[in-house]
Amino acid sequence: VQLQASGGGLVQAGDSLRLSCLASGGNFSRYGMGWFRQAPGDKREFLAAIGWTDDATYYPDSLKGRFTISRDNAKNTIYLQMHSLKFEDTAVYYCAAHSVSYYFVARGQPEIWGQGTQVTVSS
């Protein structure tokens, strides 16, 4: 599976933004998926993970409520809907995948990384 993230851009604080990650070359519906981000000088941060269906999701406590992950298996795509964006959400956002379980993605151990998409939030 290859992953391609898109949807980043320059937004204002308080805005919403939806990122997409298109998967190609594999049985997408069986992959656990997730989103991470990395700001300059910081370590990569886990944001959200999703199993084979929208019923199985996991978020770190710090982000519950502002970010929502979802997937559309018919389109081989996952999404990250972000609300009430803050300046500190500025980062490069990456999607990731694991062929066995989203559990491994949530642990920061995906098998596959996509290229990042830049999100810049102006204050």
mmCIF file with all atom_site columns, C-alpha atoms in Angstrom:
data_model
loop_
_atom_site.group_PDB
_atom_site.id
_atom_site.type_symbol
_atom_site.label_atom_id
_atom_site.label_alt_id
_atom_site.label_comp_id
_atom_site.label_asym_id
_atom_site.label_entity_id
_atom_site.label_seq_id
_atom_site.pdbx_PDB_ins_code
_atom_site.Cartn_x
_atom_site.Cartn_y
_atom_site.Cartn_z
_atom_site.occupancy
_atom_site.B_iso_or_equiv
_atom_site.pdbx_formal_charge
_atom_site.auth_seq_id
_atom_site.auth_comp_id
_atom_site.auth_asym_id
_atom_site.auth_atom_id
_atom_site.pdbx_PDB_model_num
ATOM 1   C CA . VAL A 1 1   ? 0.000   0.000  0.000  1.00 0.00 ? 1   VAL A CA 1
ATOM 2   C CA . GLN A 1 2   ? 1.167   3.501  -0.827 1.00 0.00 ? 2   GLN A CA 1
ATOM 3   C CA . LEU A 1 3   ? -0.299  6.511  0.921  1.00 0.00 ? 3   LEU A CA 1
ATOM 4   C CA . GLN A 1 4   ? -0.745  10.067 -0.298 1.00 0.00 ? 4   GLN A CA 1
ATOM 5   C CA . ALA A 1 5   ? -1.981  12.766 2.059  1.00 0.00 ? 5   ALA A CA 1
ATOM 6   C CA . SER A 1 6   ? -3.596  15.968 0.883  1.00 0.00 ? 6   SER A CA 1
ATOM 7   C CA . GLY A 1 7   ? -5.781  18.813 2.066  1.00 0.00 ? 7   GLY A CA 1
ATOM 8   C CA . GLY A 1 8   ? -3.296  20.856 4.031  1.00 0.00 ? 8   GLY A CA 1
ATOM 9   C CA . GLY A 1 9   ? -2.955  24.594 3.674  1.00 0.00 ? 9   GLY A CA 1
ATOM 10  C CA . LEU A 1 10  ? -2.970  27.948 5.408  1.00 0.00 ? 10  LEU A CA 1
ATOM 11  C CA . VAL A 1 11  ? -5.960  28.591 7.662  1.00 0.00 ? 11  VAL A CA 1
ATOM 12  C CA . GLN A 1 12  ? -6.853  30.982 10.455 1.00 0.00 ? 12  GLN A CA 1
ATOM 13  C CA . ALA A 1 13  ? -7.187  30.094 14.100 1.00 0.00 ? 13  ALA A CA 1
ATOM 14  C CA . GLY A 1 14  ? -10.657 28.758 14.782 1.00 0.00 ? 14  GLY A CA 1
ATOM 15  C CA . ASP A 1 15  ? -11.127 27.382 11.274 1.00 0.00 ? 15  ASP A CA 1
ATOM 16  C CA . SER A 1 16  ? -11.832 23.785 10.344 1.00 0.00 ? 16  SER A CA 1
ATOM 17  C CA . LEU A 1 17  ? -9.918  21.679 7.857  1.00 0.00 ? 17  LEU A CA 1
ATOM 18  C CA . ARG A 1 18  ? -10.249 18.160 6.506  1.00 0.00 ? 18  ARG A CA 1
ATOM 19  C CA . LEU A 1 19  ? -7.236  16.148 5.459  1.00 0.00 ? 19  LEU A CA 1
ATOM 20  C CA . SER A 1 20  ? -7.449  13.150 3.142  1.00 0.00 ? 20  SER A CA 1
ATOM 21  C CA . CYS A 1 21  ? -5.167  10.177 2.658  1.00 0.00 ? 21  CYS A CA 1
ATOM 22  C CA . LEU A 1 22  ? -5.562  8.092  -0.481 1.00 0.00 ? 22  LEU A CA 1
ATOM 23  C CA . ALA A 1 23  ? -4.239  4.541  -0.421 1.00 0.00 ? 23  ALA A CA 1
ATOM 24  C CA . SER A 1 24  ? -3.237  2.602  -3.495 1.00 0.00 ? 24  SER A CA 1
ATOM 25  C CA . GLY A 1 25  ? -1.736  -0.751 -4.321 1.00 0.00 ? 25  GLY A CA 1
ATOM 26  C CA . GLY A 1 26  ? -3.169  -2.981 -1.608 1.00 0.00 ? 26  GLY A CA 1
ATOM 27  C CA . ASN A 1 27  ? -6.238  -4.300 0.174  1.00 0.00 ? 27  ASN A CA 1
ATOM 28  C CA . PHE A 1 28  ? -6.991  -1.005 1.856  1.00 0.00 ? 28  PHE A CA 1
ATOM 29  C CA . SER A 1 29  ? -10.056 -2.137 3.760  1.00 0.00 ? 29  SER A CA 1
ATOM 30  C CA . ARG A 1 30  ? -7.996  -4.563 5.851  1.00 0.00 ? 30  ARG A CA 1
ATOM 31  C CA . TYR A 1 31  ? -5.438  -2.003 6.996  1.00 0.00 ? 31  TYR A CA 1
ATOM 32  C CA . GLY A 1 32  ? -5.457  -0.166 10.268 1.00 0.00 ? 32  GLY A CA 1
ATOM 33  C CA . MET A 1 33  ? -4.847  3.496  9.545  1.00 0.00 ? 33  MET A CA 1
ATOM 34  C CA . GLY A 1 34  ? -3.941  6.644  11.390 1.00 0.00 ? 34  GLY A CA 1
ATOM 35  C CA . TRP A 1 35  ? -2.704  10.202 11.450 1.00 0.00 ? 35  TRP A CA 1
ATOM 36  C CA . PHE A 1 36  ? 0.371   11.787 12.996 1.00 0.00 ? 36  PHE A CA 1
ATOM 37  C CA . ARG A 1 37  ? 1.905   15.217 12.890 1.00 0.00 ? 37  ARG A CA 1
ATOM 38  C CA . GLN A 1 38  ? 5.307   16.745 13.397 1.00 0.00 ? 38  GLN A CA 1
ATOM 39  C CA . ALA A 1 39  ? 6.072   20.367 14.112 1.00 0.00 ? 39  ALA A CA 1
ATOM 40  C CA . PRO A 1 40  ? 9.568   21.786 13.581 1.00 0.00 ? 40  PRO A CA 1
ATOM 41  C CA . GLY A 1 41  ? 11.863  20.695 16.368 1.00 0.00 ? 41  GLY A CA 1
ATOM 42  C CA . ASP A 1 42  ? 9.274   18.333 17.864 1.00 0.00 ? 42  ASP A CA 1
ATOM 43  C CA . LYS A 1 43  ? 8.863   14.584 17.841 1.00 0.00 ? 43  LYS A CA 1
ATOM 44  C CA . ARG A 1 44  ? 6.208   13.023 15.665 1.00 0.00 ? 44  ARG A CA 1
ATOM 45  C CA . GLU A 1 45  ? 2.883   13.024 17.534 1.00 0.00 ? 45  GLU A CA 1
ATOM 46  C CA . PHE A 1 46  ? 0.116   10.453 17.237 1.00 0.00 ? 46  PHE A CA 1
ATOM 47  C CA . LEU A 1 47  ? -3.310  11.974 16.508 1.00 0.00 ? 47  LEU A CA 1
ATOM 48  C CA . ALA A 1 48  ? -5.827  9.261  15.683 1.00 0.00 ? 48  ALA A CA 1
ATOM 49  C CA . ALA A 1 49  ? -6.188  5.690  14.517 1.00 0.00 ? 49  ALA A CA 1
ATOM 50  C CA . ILE A 1 50  ? -9.006  3.764  12.887 1.00 0.00 ? 50  ILE A CA 1
ATOM 51  C CA . GLY A 1 51  ? -9.712  0.088  12.333 1.00 0.00 ? 51  GLY A CA 1
ATOM 52  C CA . TRP A 1 52  ? -11.486 -1.551 9.453  1.00 0.00 ? 52  TRP A CA 1
ATOM 53  C CA . THR A 1 53  ? -14.668 0.428  10.098 1.00 0.00 ? 53  THR A CA 1
ATOM 54  C CA . ASP A 1 54  ? -15.569 3.779  11.616 1.00 0.00 ? 54  ASP A CA 1
ATOM 55  C CA . ASP A 1 55  ? -16.669 1.973  14.775 1.00 0.00 ? 55  ASP A CA 1
ATOM 56  C CA . ALA A 1 56  ? -13.096 1.335  15.818 1.00 0.00 ? 56  ALA A CA 1
ATOM 57  C CA . THR A 1 57  ? -11.244 4.543  16.521 1.00 0.00 ? 57  THR A CA 1
ATOM 58  C CA . TYR A 1 58  ? -8.685  5.685  19.051 1.00 0.00 ? 58  TYR A CA 1
ATOM 59  C CA . TYR A 1 59  ? -7.499  9.129  20.040 1.00 0.00 ? 59  TYR A CA 1
ATOM 60  C CA . PRO A 1 60  ? -5.102  10.443 22.640 1.00 0.00 ? 60  PRO A CA 1
ATOM 61  C CA . ASP A 1 61  ? -6.971  12.181 25.450 1.00 0.00 ? 61  ASP A CA 1
ATOM 62  C CA . SER A 1 62  ? -5.436  15.545 24.567 1.00 0.00 ? 62  SER A CA 1
ATOM 63  C CA . LEU A 1 63  ? -7.186  15.641 21.187 1.00 0.00 ? 63  LEU A CA 1
ATOM 64  C CA . LYS A 1 64  ? -10.557 14.053 21.862 1.00 0.00 ? 64  LYS A CA 1
ATOM 65  C CA . GLY A 1 65  ? -13.340 16.257 20.569 1.00 0.00 ? 65  GLY A CA 1
ATOM 66  C CA . ARG A 1 66  ? -11.423 18.451 18.122 1.00 0.00 ? 66  ARG A CA 1
ATOM 67  C CA . PHE A 1 67  ? -10.180 15.849 15.673 1.00 0.00 ? 67  PHE A CA 1
ATOM 68  C CA . THR A 1 68  ? -12.215 13.067 14.045 1.00 0.00 ? 68  THR A CA 1
ATOM 69  C CA . ILE A 1 69  ? -10.850 10.249 11.930 1.00 0.00 ? 69  ILE A CA 1
ATOM 70  C CA . SER A 1 70  ? -13.000 8.381  9.441  1.00 0.00 ? 70  SER A CA 1
ATOM 71  C CA . ARG A 1 71  ? -12.592 6.179  6.414  1.00 0.00 ? 71  ARG A CA 1
ATOM 72  C CA . ASP A 1 72  ? -14.338 5.416  3.149  1.00 0.00 ? 72  ASP A CA 1
ATOM 73  C CA . ASN A 1 73  ? -13.265 1.963  2.018  1.00 0.00 ? 73  ASN A CA 1
ATOM 74  C CA . ALA A 1 74  ? -14.999 2.400  -1.338 1.00 0.00 ? 74  ALA A CA 1
ATOM 75  C CA . LYS A 1 75  ? -12.689 5.346  -2.042 1.00 0.00 ? 75  LYS A CA 1
ATOM 76  C CA . ASN A 1 76  ? -9.574  3.872  -0.397 1.00 0.00 ? 76  ASN A CA 1
ATOM 77  C CA . THR A 1 77  ? -9.384  7.017  1.674  1.00 0.00 ? 77  THR A CA 1
ATOM 78  C CA . ILE A 1 78  ? -9.183  8.065  5.287  1.00 0.00 ? 78  ILE A CA 1
ATOM 79  C CA . TYR A 1 79  ? -9.921  11.519 6.568  1.00 0.00 ? 79  TYR A CA 1
ATOM 80  C CA . LEU A 1 80  ? -8.975  13.709 9.490  1.00 0.00 ? 80  LEU A CA 1
ATOM 81  C CA . GLN A 1 81  ? -11.549 16.361 10.254 1.00 0.00 ? 81  GLN A CA 1
ATOM 82  C CA . MET A 1 82  ? -10.077 19.096 12.427 1.00 0.00 ? 82  MET A CA 1
ATOM 83  C CA . HIS A 1 83  ? -12.077 21.794 14.189 1.00 0.00 ? 83  HIS A CA 1
ATOM 84  C CA . SER A 1 84  ? -11.181 24.903 16.202 1.00 0.00 ? 84  SER A CA 1
ATOM 85  C CA . LEU A 1 85  ? -7.661  24.917 14.864 1.00 0.00 ? 85  LEU A CA 1
ATOM 86  C CA . LYS A 1 86  ? -4.994  26.608 16.929 1.00 0.00 ? 86  LYS A CA 1
ATOM 87  C CA . PHE A 1 87  ? -1.622  28.077 16.098 1.00 0.00 ? 87  PHE A CA 1
ATOM 88  C CA . GLU A 1 88  ? 0.006   25.118 17.849 1.00 0.00 ? 88  GLU A CA 1
ATOM 89  C CA . ASP A 1 89  ? -1.685  22.741 15.388 1.00 0.00 ? 89  ASP A CA 1
ATOM 90  C CA . THR A 1 90  ? 0.764   23.996 12.767 1.00 0.00 ? 90  THR A CA 1
ATOM 91  C CA . ALA A 1 91  ? 2.740   20.977 11.582 1.00 0.00 ? 91  ALA A CA 1
ATOM 92  C CA . VAL A 1 92  ? 3.296   18.512 8.792  1.00 0.00 ? 92  VAL A CA 1
ATOM 93  C CA . TYR A 1 93  ? 0.536   15.899 8.972  1.00 0.00 ? 93  TYR A CA 1
ATOM 94  C CA . TYR A 1 94  ? 1.210   12.295 7.973  1.00 0.00 ? 94  TYR A CA 1
ATOM 95  C CA . CYS A 1 95  ? -1.029  9.317  7.403  1.00 0.00 ? 95  CYS A CA 1
ATOM 96  C CA . ALA A 1 96  ? 0.169   5.828  8.241  1.00 0.00 ? 96  ALA A CA 1
ATOM 97  C CA . ALA A 1 97  ? -0.959  2.225  7.995  1.00 0.00 ? 97  ALA A CA 1
ATOM 98  C CA . HIS A 1 98  ? -0.478  -1.230 9.446  1.00 0.00 ? 98  HIS A CA 1
ATOM 99  C CA . SER A 1 99  ? -1.587  -4.431 7.724  1.00 0.00 ? 99  SER A CA 1
ATOM 100 C CA . VAL A 1 100 ? -2.659  -6.176 10.934 1.00 0.00 ? 100 VAL A CA 1
ATOM 101 C CA . SER A 1 101 ? -4.295  -3.681 13.275 1.00 0.00 ? 101 SER A CA 1
ATOM 102 C CA . TYR A 1 102 ? -4.799  -0.007 14.048 1.00 0.00 ? 102 TYR A CA 1
ATOM 103 C CA . TYR A 1 103 ? -3.467  -0.910 17.495 1.00 0.00 ? 103 TYR A CA 1
ATOM 104 C CA . PHE A 1 104 ? 0.058   -0.819 16.100 1.00 0.00 ? 104 PHE A CA 1
ATOM 105 C CA . VAL A 1 105 ? -0.590  2.545  14.476 1.00 0.00 ? 105 VAL A CA 1
ATOM 106 C CA . ALA A 1 106 ? -1.818  3.918  17.809 1.00 0.00 ? 106 ALA A CA 1
ATOM 107 C CA . ARG A 1 107 ? 1.393   2.677  19.420 1.00 0.00 ? 107 ARG A CA 1
ATOM 108 C CA . GLY A 1 108 ? 3.424   4.620  16.902 1.00 0.00 ? 108 GLY A CA 1
ATOM 109 C CA . GLN A 1 109 ? 4.443   1.482  15.035 1.00 0.00 ? 109 GLN A CA 1
ATOM 110 C CA . PRO A 1 110 ? 2.869   1.663  11.581 1.00 0.00 ? 110 PRO A CA 1
ATOM 111 C CA . GLU A 1 111 ? 4.411   -0.269 8.717  1.00 0.00 ? 111 GLU A CA 1
ATOM 112 C CA . ILE A 1 112 ? 3.796   2.364  6.082  1.00 0.00 ? 112 ILE A CA 1
ATOM 113 C CA . TRP A 1 113 ? 4.060   6.151  6.107  1.00 0.00 ? 113 TRP A CA 1
ATOM 114 C CA . GLY A 1 114 ? 2.664   8.541  3.568  1.00 0.00 ? 114 GLY A CA 1
ATOM 115 C CA . GLN A 1 115 ? 4.279   11.791 2.607  1.00 0.00 ? 115 GLN A CA 1
ATOM 116 C CA . GLY A 1 116 ? 3.171   14.714 4.712  1.00 0.00 ? 116 GLY A CA 1
ATOM 117 C CA . THR A 1 117 ? 0.866   17.605 4.044  1.00 0.00 ? 117 THR A CA 1
ATOM 118 C CA . GLN A 1 118 ? 1.599   20.970 5.635  1.00 0.00 ? 118 GLN A CA 1
ATOM 119 C CA . VAL A 1 119 ? -1.000  22.625 7.842  1.00 0.00 ? 119 VAL A CA 1
ATOM 120 C CA . THR A 1 120 ? -0.283  26.184 8.886  1.00 0.00 ? 120 THR A CA 1
ATOM 121 C CA . VAL A 1 121 ? -2.592  27.971 11.310 1.00 0.00 ? 121 VAL A CA 1
ATOM 122 C CA . SER A 1 122 ? -2.246  31.712 11.551 1.00 0.00 ? 122 SER A CA 1
ATOM 123 C CA . SER A 1 123 ? -3.060  33.314 14.883 1.00 0.00 ? 123 SER A CA 1
#
